[in-house]
Amino acid sequence: MALLETRDLTKEFGGLRALDGVTIGVERGELVSLIGPNGSGKSTLINVITGLLEPTAGEIRYDGTDVVDLSPYEITQLGIGRSFQTASIFPELTVRENVEVASFATEHDSFSVNFLRRRDSYDAVRDRTDEILETIELEDVAGNDAESLPYGDKRRLEVAIGLATDPDLMFMDEPTAGMSPGETRMTVSLIDDLIEEWGMTIFLVEHDMDVVFDVSDRIFTLHEGRVIARGAPEEIRDDPAVREAYLGGEEV
Ligand code: ADP
Ligand code: MG
């Protein structure tokens, strides 16, 4: 059974059908990418699966559990994480504090006094934070205010905050957007580590085709809310419908 499955997932905004009968499966340990032109529904699909938006119709199962009526918090608790937007960073807290806050929030559904009183809960959070900062290569700036970070480090801090919720499946929406080539390489190597060392399953939305073809096991292509192609990178690269819809018929 696939780790994540959607069936005929549809999302309408007023008269606009942003998702139109999306049926996909993601296997445990895979890295799948979702590509498609601007406005094709990629972010909407992530928002529906992670519970930020309610689907108009269709099913979503994670590890056999129907998650359609669950809150984003409950979905996070099941093991679905996402790399948050910069807006979720607390600019005046340090890098370390940002990861700890996310980690505390996951350990307990409120900042319960009883929870915080326990020494071992703080130790667990601190250990997980250390491990995350090392993986994300932010240990050297752990004590700096988040707002002082260069752009690429801020984007990696978003990934760190996503990891703090201890996910098995992680959604990343355009993690390399706006990054320099060096920052992009660092992010690709981070994604490799998450798969190989952390055993994570990753669902990536990415506009940089070099990154997509390099890291993906499989690729889904969305066009106007519908999956128009799915397969291994070499199949997608040669798919005429993908070229037509996504690449304007140009050579990849
Ligand atoms: P992508 O991430 O592929 O660029 P989106 O999922 O953001 O595409 O958007 C798909 C379509 O849904 C677009 O036409 C967009 O304008 C519309 N849309 C997305 N979110 C909302 C929303 N919250 N309210 C209304 N329309 C939305
Ligand atoms: Mg988007």
PDB file of C-alpha atoms and ligand atoms in Angstrom:
ATOM      1  CA  MET A   1       0.000   0.000   0.000  1.00  0.00           C
ATOM      2  CA  ALA A   2       1.248   3.476  -0.844  1.00  0.00           C
ATOM      3  CA  LEU A   3       2.177   5.712   2.101  1.00  0.00           C
ATOM      4  CA  LEU A   4       0.081   8.554   0.691  1.00  0.00           C
ATOM      5  CA  GLU A   5      -2.806   8.171  -1.730  1.00  0.00           C
ATOM      6  CA  THR A   6      -5.247  10.643  -3.169  1.00  0.00           C
ATOM      7  CA  ARG A   7      -8.270   9.641  -5.200  1.00  0.00           C
ATOM      8  CA  ASP A   8     -10.205  11.983  -7.472  1.00  0.00           C
ATOM      9  CA  LEU A   9      -9.148  14.963  -5.389  1.00  0.00           C
ATOM     10  CA  THR A  10     -10.920  18.131  -6.454  1.00  0.00           C
ATOM     11  CA  LYS A  11     -10.663  21.669  -5.134  1.00  0.00           C
ATOM     12  CA  GLU A  12     -12.777  24.530  -6.375  1.00  0.00           C
ATOM     13  CA  PHE A  13     -12.334  28.201  -5.529  1.00  0.00           C
ATOM     14  CA  GLY A  14     -15.668  29.710  -6.544  1.00  0.00           C
ATOM     15  CA  GLY A  15     -15.955  28.831 -10.207  1.00  0.00           C
ATOM     16  CA  LEU A  16     -12.284  27.917 -10.587  1.00  0.00           C
ATOM     17  CA  ARG A  17     -11.375  24.240 -10.435  1.00  0.00           C
ATOM     18  CA  ALA A  18      -7.792  24.370  -9.121  1.00  0.00           C
ATOM     19  CA  LEU A  19      -7.609  20.570  -8.712  1.00  0.00           C
ATOM     20  CA  ASP A  20      -9.615  18.323 -10.970  1.00  0.00           C
ATOM     21  CA  GLY A  21      -9.704  14.632 -10.085  1.00  0.00           C
ATOM     22  CA  VAL A  22      -6.118  14.182  -8.879  1.00  0.00           C
ATOM     23  CA  THR A  23      -5.263  10.530  -8.147  1.00  0.00           C
ATOM     24  CA  ILE A  24      -1.683   9.919  -7.047  1.00  0.00           C
ATOM     25  CA  GLY A  25       0.263   7.583  -4.790  1.00  0.00           C
ATOM     26  CA  VAL A  26       3.572   8.097  -3.009  1.00  0.00           C
ATOM     27  CA  GLU A  27       5.537   5.098  -1.746  1.00  0.00           C
ATOM     28  CA  ARG A  28       7.516   5.131   1.474  1.00  0.00           C
ATOM     29  CA  GLY A  29      11.117   6.321   0.943  1.00  0.00           C
ATOM     30  CA  GLU A  30      10.425   7.853  -2.465  1.00  0.00           C
ATOM     31  CA  LEU A  31      11.245  11.309  -3.662  1.00  0.00           C
ATOM     32  CA  VAL A  32       8.463  12.444  -5.940  1.00  0.00           C
ATOM     33  CA  SER A  33       8.345  15.811  -7.612  1.00  0.00           C
ATOM     34  CA  LEU A  34       5.324  17.723  -8.766  1.00  0.00           C
ATOM     35  CA  ILE A  35       5.851  20.031 -11.706  1.00  0.00           C
ATOM     36  CA  GLY A  36       3.547  22.138 -13.832  1.00  0.00           C
ATOM     37  CA  PRO A  37       3.131  25.705 -15.034  1.00  0.00           C
ATOM     38  CA  ASN A  38       2.304  28.580 -12.677  1.00  0.00           C
ATOM     39  CA  GLY A  39      -1.273  28.289 -11.487  1.00  0.00           C
ATOM     40  CA  SER A  40      -1.582  24.584 -12.359  1.00  0.00           C
ATOM     41  CA  GLY A  41      -2.537  23.707  -8.770  1.00  0.00           C
ATOM     42  CA  LYS A  42       0.727  22.526  -7.184  1.00  0.00           C
ATOM     43  CA  SER A  43       0.528  24.579  -3.989  1.00  0.00           C
ATOM     44  CA  THR A  44      -3.195  23.891  -3.738  1.00  0.00           C
ATOM     45  CA  LEU A  45      -2.507  20.144  -3.791  1.00  0.00           C
ATOM     46  CA  ILE A  46      -0.012  20.504  -0.926  1.00  0.00           C
ATOM     47  CA  ASN A  47      -2.392  22.740   1.030  1.00  0.00           C
ATOM     48  CA  VAL A  48      -5.254  20.276   0.639  1.00  0.00           C
ATOM     49  CA  ILE A  49      -3.164  17.263   1.663  1.00  0.00           C
ATOM     50  CA  THR A  50      -1.694  19.047   4.695  1.00  0.00           C
ATOM     51  CA  GLY A  51      -5.123  20.190   5.845  1.00  0.00           C
ATOM     52  CA  LEU A  52      -4.812  23.943   5.277  1.00  0.00           C
ATOM     53  CA  LEU A  53      -7.578  23.731   2.665  1.00  0.00           C
ATOM     54  CA  GLU A  54     -10.581  21.440   2.609  1.00  0.00           C
ATOM     55  CA  PRO A  55     -11.049  19.488  -0.624  1.00  0.00           C
ATOM     56  CA  THR A  56     -14.300  19.983  -2.526  1.00  0.00           C
ATOM     57  CA  ALA A  57     -14.375  16.240  -3.258  1.00  0.00           C
ATOM     58  CA  GLY A  58     -12.138  13.206  -3.199  1.00  0.00           C
ATOM     59  CA  GLU A  59     -10.138  11.097  -0.775  1.00  0.00           C
ATOM     60  CA  ILE A  60      -6.763  11.379   0.908  1.00  0.00           C
ATOM     61  CA  ARG A  61      -5.284   8.471   2.841  1.00  0.00           C
ATOM     62  CA  TYR A  62      -2.016   8.569   4.734  1.00  0.00           C
ATOM     63  CA  ASP A  63      -0.691   5.241   5.955  1.00  0.00           C
ATOM     64  CA  GLY A  64      -4.223   3.896   5.636  1.00  0.00           C
ATOM     65  CA  THR A  65      -5.851   6.734   7.603  1.00  0.00           C
ATOM     66  CA  ASP A  66      -8.450   9.013   6.016  1.00  0.00           C
ATOM     67  CA  VAL A  67      -7.101  12.521   6.700  1.00  0.00           C
ATOM     68  CA  VAL A  68      -9.707  14.615   4.888  1.00  0.00           C
ATOM     69  CA  ASP A  69     -11.482  15.799   8.027  1.00  0.00           C
ATOM     70  CA  LEU A  70      -8.378  16.187  10.187  1.00  0.00           C
ATOM     71  CA  SER A  71      -6.929  19.541  11.239  1.00  0.00           C
ATOM     72  CA  PRO A  72      -3.454  20.603  10.089  1.00  0.00           C
ATOM     73  CA  TYR A  73      -2.227  19.895  13.619  1.00  0.00           C
ATOM     74  CA  GLU A  74      -3.638  16.350  13.603  1.00  0.00           C
ATOM     75  CA  ILE A  75      -2.105  15.750  10.176  1.00  0.00           C
ATOM     76  CA  THR A  76       1.273  16.914  11.457  1.00  0.00           C
ATOM     77  CA  GLN A  77       0.951  14.500  14.381  1.00  0.00           C
ATOM     78  CA  LEU A  78       0.409  11.626  11.927  1.00  0.00           C
ATOM     79  CA  GLY A  79       3.833  12.336  10.405  1.00  0.00           C
ATOM     80  CA  ILE A  80       3.154  14.685   7.509  1.00  0.00           C
ATOM     81  CA  GLY A  81       5.381  17.754   7.627  1.00  0.00           C
ATOM     82  CA  ARG A  82       6.010  20.704   5.409  1.00  0.00           C
ATOM     83  CA  SER A  83       8.752  23.178   4.929  1.00  0.00           C
ATOM     84  CA  PHE A  84       7.031  26.299   6.153  1.00  0.00           C
ATOM     85  CA  GLN A  85       6.980  29.685   4.527  1.00  0.00           C
ATOM     86  CA  THR A  86       9.314  32.399   5.808  1.00  0.00           C
ATOM     87  CA  ALA A  87       6.298  33.903   7.586  1.00  0.00           C
ATOM     88  CA  SER A  88       6.470  31.094  10.129  1.00  0.00           C
ATOM     89  CA  ILE A  89       9.981  32.099  11.243  1.00  0.00           C
ATOM     90  CA  PHE A  90      10.109  34.174  14.438  1.00  0.00           C
ATOM     91  CA  PRO A  91      12.595  36.874  13.341  1.00  0.00           C
ATOM     92  CA  GLU A  92      13.624  37.983  16.825  1.00  0.00           C
ATOM     93  CA  LEU A  93      14.303  34.490  18.119  1.00  0.00           C
ATOM     94  CA  THR A  94      17.595  32.794  17.430  1.00  0.00           C
ATOM     95  CA  VAL A  95      17.909  30.025  14.860  1.00  0.00           C
ATOM     96  CA  ARG A  96      18.050  27.452  17.664  1.00  0.00           C
ATOM     97  CA  GLU A  97      15.023  28.913  19.439  1.00  0.00           C
ATOM     98  CA  ASN A  98      12.981  28.777  16.227  1.00  0.00           C
ATOM     99  CA  VAL A  99      13.638  25.037  15.897  1.00  0.00           C
ATOM    100  CA  GLU A 100      13.014  24.443  19.612  1.00  0.00           C
ATOM    101  CA  VAL A 101       9.675  26.236  19.527  1.00  0.00           C
ATOM    102  CA  ALA A 102       8.504  24.065  16.623  1.00  0.00           C
ATOM    103  CA  SER A 103       9.794  20.984  18.372  1.00  0.00           C
ATOM    104  CA  PHE A 104       8.037  21.852  21.656  1.00  0.00           C
ATOM    105  CA  ALA A 105       4.808  22.481  19.791  1.00  0.00           C
ATOM    106  CA  THR A 106       5.052  18.984  18.328  1.00  0.00           C
ATOM    107  CA  GLU A 107       5.869  17.290  21.623  1.00  0.00           C
ATOM    108  CA  HIS A 108       2.689  18.695  23.071  1.00  0.00           C
ATOM    109  CA  ASP A 109      -0.386  20.308  21.569  1.00  0.00           C
ATOM    110  CA  SER A 110      -0.113  23.365  23.770  1.00  0.00           C
ATOM    111  CA  PHE A 111       2.740  24.856  25.711  1.00  0.00           C
ATOM    112  CA  SER A 112       1.525  22.980  28.712  1.00  0.00           C
ATOM    113  CA  VAL A 113       3.129  23.994  31.981  1.00  0.00           C
ATOM    114  CA  ASN A 114       3.243  20.378  33.072  1.00  0.00           C
ATOM    115  CA  PHE A 115       5.071  19.421  29.935  1.00  0.00           C
ATOM    116  CA  LEU A 116       7.606  22.226  30.213  1.00  0.00           C
ATOM    117  CA  ARG A 117       8.237  21.437  33.874  1.00  0.00           C
ATOM    118  CA  ARG A 118       9.664  18.074  32.962  1.00  0.00           C
ATOM    119  CA  ARG A 119      13.430  18.143  32.519  1.00  0.00           C
ATOM    120  CA  ASP A 120      13.417  15.138  30.153  1.00  0.00           C
ATOM    121  CA  SER A 121      10.998  16.830  27.767  1.00  0.00           C
ATOM    122  CA  TYR A 122      13.370  19.753  27.420  1.00  0.00           C
ATOM    123  CA  ASP A 123      16.331  17.395  26.930  1.00  0.00           C
ATOM    124  CA  ALA A 124      14.487  15.539  24.150  1.00  0.00           C
ATOM    125  CA  VAL A 125      13.708  18.800  22.384  1.00  0.00           C
ATOM    126  CA  ARG A 126      17.291  20.011  22.746  1.00  0.00           C
ATOM    127  CA  ASP A 127      18.734  16.757  21.370  1.00  0.00           C
ATOM    128  CA  ARG A 128      16.418  16.796  18.380  1.00  0.00           C
ATOM    129  CA  THR A 129      17.249  20.452  17.746  1.00  0.00           C
ATOM    130  CA  ASP A 130      20.998  19.676  17.792  1.00  0.00           C
ATOM    131  CA  GLU A 131      20.532  16.868  15.281  1.00  0.00           C
ATOM    132  CA  ILE A 132      18.432  19.049  12.977  1.00  0.00           C
ATOM    133  CA  LEU A 133      20.809  22.020  13.095  1.00  0.00           C
ATOM    134  CA  GLU A 134      23.689  19.726  12.218  1.00  0.00           C
ATOM    135  CA  THR A 135      21.860  18.165   9.268  1.00  0.00           C
ATOM    136  CA  ILE A 136      20.760  21.553   7.956  1.00  0.00           C
ATOM    137  CA  GLU A 137      24.261  22.927   8.541  1.00  0.00           C
ATOM    138  CA  LEU A 138      23.054  25.816  10.653  1.00  0.00           C
ATOM    139  CA  GLU A 139      25.018  24.950  13.850  1.00  0.00           C
ATOM    140  CA  ASP A 140      27.465  27.773  13.286  1.00  0.00           C
ATOM    141  CA  VAL A 141      24.708  30.379  13.259  1.00  0.00           C
ATOM    142  CA  ALA A 142      22.489  28.687  15.879  1.00  0.00           C
ATOM    143  CA  GLY A 143      22.834  31.628  18.280  1.00  0.00           C
ATOM    144  CA  ASN A 144      22.140  34.333  15.689  1.00  0.00           C
ATOM    145  CA  ASP A 145      18.792  36.061  15.363  1.00  0.00           C
ATOM    146  CA  ALA A 146      16.806  34.479  12.543  1.00  0.00           C
ATOM    147  CA  GLU A 147      16.243  37.862  10.905  1.00  0.00           C
ATOM    148  CA  SER A 148      19.998  38.331  10.450  1.00  0.00           C
ATOM    149  CA  LEU A 149      20.390  35.225   8.271  1.00  0.00           C
ATOM    150  CA  PRO A 150      21.183  35.473   4.581  1.00  0.00           C
ATOM    151  CA  TYR A 151      18.346  34.399   2.276  1.00  0.00           C
ATOM    152  CA  GLY A 152      19.534  30.845   1.631  1.00  0.00           C
ATOM    153  CA  ASP A 153      20.010  30.153   5.350  1.00  0.00           C
ATOM    154  CA  LYS A 154      16.507  31.483   6.047  1.00  0.00           C
ATOM    155  CA  ARG A 155      15.057  29.063   3.530  1.00  0.00           C
ATOM    156  CA  ARG A 156      16.991  26.216   5.157  1.00  0.00           C
ATOM    157  CA  LEU A 157      15.698  27.327   8.550  1.00  0.00           C
ATOM    158  CA  GLU A 158      12.187  26.802   7.147  1.00  0.00           C
ATOM    159  CA  VAL A 159      13.197  23.221   6.358  1.00  0.00           C
ATOM    160  CA  ALA A 160      14.618  22.875   9.875  1.00  0.00           C
ATOM    161  CA  ILE A 161      11.312  24.070  11.361  1.00  0.00           C
ATOM    162  CA  GLY A 162       9.520  21.501   9.188  1.00  0.00           C
ATOM    163  CA  LEU A 163      11.869  18.763  10.439  1.00  0.00           C
ATOM    164  CA  ALA A 164      11.232  19.765  14.041  1.00  0.00           C
ATOM    165  CA  THR A 165       7.743  18.303  13.742  1.00  0.00           C
ATOM    166  CA  ASP A 166       9.438  14.913  13.154  1.00  0.00           C
ATOM    167  CA  PRO A 167       7.757  13.998   9.856  1.00  0.00           C
ATOM    168  CA  ASP A 168       7.979  10.748   7.875  1.00  0.00           C
ATOM    169  CA  LEU A 169       6.691  12.522   4.770  1.00  0.00           C
ATOM    170  CA  MET A 170       7.828  16.047   4.060  1.00  0.00           C
ATOM    171  CA  PHE A 171       6.340  18.481   1.563  1.00  0.00           C
ATOM    172  CA  MET A 172       8.687  21.092   0.172  1.00  0.00           C
ATOM    173  CA  ASP A 173       7.184  23.854  -1.963  1.00  0.00           C
ATOM    174  CA  GLU A 174       9.874  25.420  -4.156  1.00  0.00           C
ATOM    175  CA  PRO A 175      12.700  25.120  -1.616  1.00  0.00           C
ATOM    176  CA  THR A 176      15.306  26.583  -3.992  1.00  0.00           C
ATOM    177  CA  ALA A 177      13.243  29.577  -5.152  1.00  0.00           C
ATOM    178  CA  GLY A 178      15.440  32.669  -5.228  1.00  0.00           C
ATOM    179  CA  MET A 179      18.589  30.770  -4.248  1.00  0.00           C
ATOM    180  CA  SER A 180      22.040  31.218  -5.725  1.00  0.00           C
ATOM    181  CA  PRO A 181      23.571  28.189  -7.497  1.00  0.00           C
ATOM    182  CA  GLY A 182      25.662  27.479  -4.376  1.00  0.00           C
ATOM    183  CA  GLU A 183      22.631  27.637  -2.088  1.00  0.00           C
ATOM    184  CA  THR A 184      20.706  25.399  -4.506  1.00  0.00           C
ATOM    185  CA  ARG A 185      23.491  22.786  -4.430  1.00  0.00           C
ATOM    186  CA  MET A 186      23.433  22.858  -0.637  1.00  0.00           C
ATOM    187  CA  THR A 187      19.667  22.325  -0.651  1.00  0.00           C
ATOM    188  CA  VAL A 188      19.948  19.394  -3.079  1.00  0.00           C
ATOM    189  CA  SER A 189      22.527  17.749  -0.858  1.00  0.00           C
ATOM    190  CA  LEU A 190      20.265  18.355   2.142  1.00  0.00           C
ATOM    191  CA  ILE A 191      17.375  16.645   0.321  1.00  0.00           C
ATOM    192  CA  ASP A 192      19.668  13.680  -0.419  1.00  0.00           C
ATOM    193  CA  ASP A 193      20.556  13.452   3.287  1.00  0.00           C
ATOM    194  CA  LEU A 194      16.911  13.512   4.334  1.00  0.00           C
ATOM    195  CA  ILE A 195      16.195  10.565   2.065  1.00  0.00           C
ATOM    196  CA  GLU A 196      19.324   8.534   2.703  1.00  0.00           C
ATOM    197  CA  GLU A 197      20.164   9.269   6.338  1.00  0.00           C
ATOM    198  CA  TRP A 198      16.790  10.165   7.785  1.00  0.00           C
ATOM    199  CA  GLY A 199      14.789   7.643   5.721  1.00  0.00           C
ATOM    200  CA  MET A 200      12.280  10.318   4.860  1.00  0.00           C
ATOM    201  CA  THR A 201       9.744  10.371   2.036  1.00  0.00           C
ATOM    202  CA  ILE A 202       9.770  13.655   0.143  1.00  0.00           C
ATOM    203  CA  PHE A 203       7.185  15.384  -1.988  1.00  0.00           C
ATOM    204  CA  LEU A 204       8.876  18.218  -3.814  1.00  0.00           C
ATOM    205  CA  VAL A 205       7.464  21.089  -5.832  1.00  0.00           C
ATOM    206  CA  GLU A 206      10.351  22.589  -7.737  1.00  0.00           C
ATOM    207  CA  HIS A 207      10.698  24.902 -10.717  1.00  0.00           C
ATOM    208  CA  ASP A 208      14.391  24.182 -11.345  1.00  0.00           C
ATOM    209  CA  MET A 209      14.250  21.320 -13.866  1.00  0.00           C
ATOM    210  CA  ASP A 210      17.912  20.389 -13.352  1.00  0.00           C
ATOM    211  CA  VAL A 211      17.116  19.755  -9.686  1.00  0.00           C
ATOM    212  CA  VAL A 212      13.906  17.868 -10.514  1.00  0.00           C
ATOM    213  CA  PHE A 213      15.522  15.538 -13.051  1.00  0.00           C
ATOM    214  CA  ASP A 214      18.516  15.016 -10.784  1.00  0.00           C
ATOM    215  CA  VAL A 215      16.790  14.062  -7.519  1.00  0.00           C
ATOM    216  CA  SER A 216      13.386  12.581  -8.368  1.00  0.00           C
ATOM    217  CA  ASP A 217      12.421   8.916  -8.387  1.00  0.00           C
ATOM    218  CA  ARG A 218       9.155   9.830 -10.084  1.00  0.00           C
ATOM    219  CA  ILE A 219       7.551  12.993 -11.379  1.00  0.00           C
ATOM    220  CA  PHE A 220       3.907  14.045 -11.603  1.00  0.00           C
ATOM    221  CA  THR A 221       2.974  16.806 -14.015  1.00  0.00           C
ATOM    222  CA  LEU A 222      -0.039  18.981 -13.326  1.00  0.00           C
ATOM    223  CA  HIS A 223      -1.770  21.100 -15.932  1.00  0.00           C
ATOM    224  CA  GLU A 224      -4.929  23.048 -15.118  1.00  0.00           C
ATOM    225  CA  GLY A 225      -5.489  20.929 -12.032  1.00  0.00           C
ATOM    226  CA  ARG A 226      -5.146  17.571 -13.797  1.00  0.00           C
ATOM    227  CA  VAL A 227      -2.285  15.077 -13.778  1.00  0.00           C
ATOM    228  CA  ILE A 228      -1.270  14.923 -17.436  1.00  0.00           C
ATOM    229  CA  ALA A 229       1.855  12.771 -17.044  1.00  0.00           C
ATOM    230  CA  ARG A 230       3.561  10.614 -14.456  1.00  0.00           C
ATOM    231  CA  GLY A 231       6.716   8.538 -14.539  1.00  0.00           C
ATOM    232  CA  ALA A 232      10.478   8.381 -14.133  1.00  0.00           C
ATOM    233  CA  PRO A 233      12.462  11.528 -15.006  1.00  0.00           C
ATOM    234  CA  GLU A 234      13.498  10.185 -18.431  1.00  0.00           C
ATOM    235  CA  GLU A 235       9.874   9.412 -19.314  1.00  0.00           C
ATOM    236  CA  ILE A 236       8.726  12.881 -18.281  1.00  0.00           C
ATOM    237  CA  ARG A 237      11.572  14.550 -20.141  1.00  0.00           C
ATOM    238  CA  ASP A 238      10.429  12.913 -23.378  1.00  0.00           C
ATOM    239  CA  ASP A 239       6.685  13.248 -22.843  1.00  0.00           C
ATOM    240  CA  PRO A 240       5.127  15.394 -25.576  1.00  0.00           C
ATOM    241  CA  ALA A 241       2.186  16.472 -23.385  1.00  0.00           C
ATOM    242  CA  VAL A 242       4.589  17.767 -20.750  1.00  0.00           C
ATOM    243  CA  ARG A 243       6.607  19.691 -23.298  1.00  0.00           C
ATOM    244  CA  GLU A 244       3.461  21.155 -24.728  1.00  0.00           C
ATOM    245  CA  ALA A 245       1.900  22.140 -21.402  1.00  0.00           C
ATOM    246  CA  TYR A 246       4.842  22.963 -19.282  1.00  0.00           C
ATOM    247  CA  LEU A 247       7.774  23.772 -21.439  1.00  0.00           C
ATOM    248  CA  GLY A 248       5.956  25.450 -24.280  1.00  0.00           C
ATOM    249  CA  GLY A 249       7.216  22.748 -26.632  1.00  0.00           C
ATOM    250  CA  GLU A 250      10.860  23.703 -26.081  1.00  0.00           C
ATOM    251  CA  GLU A 251      13.681  21.260 -25.587  1.00  0.00           C
ATOM    252  CA  VAL A 252      14.273  20.428 -21.927  1.00  0.00           C
TER     253      VAL A 252
HETATM  254  P1  ADP B   1       0.775  26.682  -8.490  1.00  0.00           P
HETATM  255  O1  ADP B   1       1.280  26.422  -7.107  1.00  0.00           O
HETATM  256  O2  ADP B   1       0.873  25.490  -9.387  1.00  0.00           O
HETATM  257  O3  ADP B   1       1.396  27.881  -9.120  1.00  0.00           O
HETATM  258  P2  ADP B   1      -1.726  27.266  -7.149  1.00  0.00           P
HETATM  259  O4  ADP B   1      -2.107  25.986  -6.516  1.00  0.00           O
HETATM  260  O5  ADP B   1      -1.141  28.316  -6.288  1.00  0.00           O
HETATM  261  O6  ADP B   1      -0.795  26.985  -8.415  1.00  0.00           O
HETATM  262  O7  ADP B   1      -3.027  27.898  -7.823  1.00  0.00           O
HETATM  263  C1  ADP B   1      -3.899  27.141  -8.661  1.00  0.00           C
HETATM  264  C2  ADP B   1      -5.057  28.031  -9.048  1.00  0.00           C
HETATM  265  O8  ADP B   1      -5.886  28.239  -7.916  1.00  0.00           O
HETATM  266  C3  ADP B   1      -4.648  29.407  -9.530  1.00  0.00           C
HETATM  267  O9  ADP B   1      -5.539  29.808 -10.546  1.00  0.00           O
HETATM  268  C4  ADP B   1      -4.802  30.265  -8.296  1.00  0.00           C
HETATM  269  O10 ADP B   1      -5.060  31.599  -8.632  1.00  0.00           O
HETATM  270  C5  ADP B   1      -5.987  29.615  -7.605  1.00  0.00           C
HETATM  271  N1  ADP B   1      -5.924  29.743  -6.141  1.00  0.00           N
HETATM  272  C6  ADP B   1      -4.971  29.229  -5.333  1.00  0.00           C
HETATM  273  N2  ADP B   1      -5.247  29.469  -4.046  1.00  0.00           N
HETATM  274  C7  ADP B   1      -6.415  30.163  -4.021  1.00  0.00           C
HETATM  275  C8  ADP B   1      -7.239  30.702  -2.977  1.00  0.00           C
HETATM  276  N3  ADP B   1      -6.904  30.558  -1.686  1.00  0.00           N
HETATM  277  N4  ADP B   1      -8.373  31.337  -3.349  1.00  0.00           N
HETATM  278  C9  ADP B   1      -8.713  31.470  -4.648  1.00  0.00           C
HETATM  279  N5  ADP B   1      -7.996  30.971  -5.676  1.00  0.00           N
HETATM  280  C10 ADP B   1      -6.858  30.338  -5.373  1.00  0.00           C
HETATM  281 MG    MG B   2       2.808  27.311  -5.987  1.00  0.00          MG
END
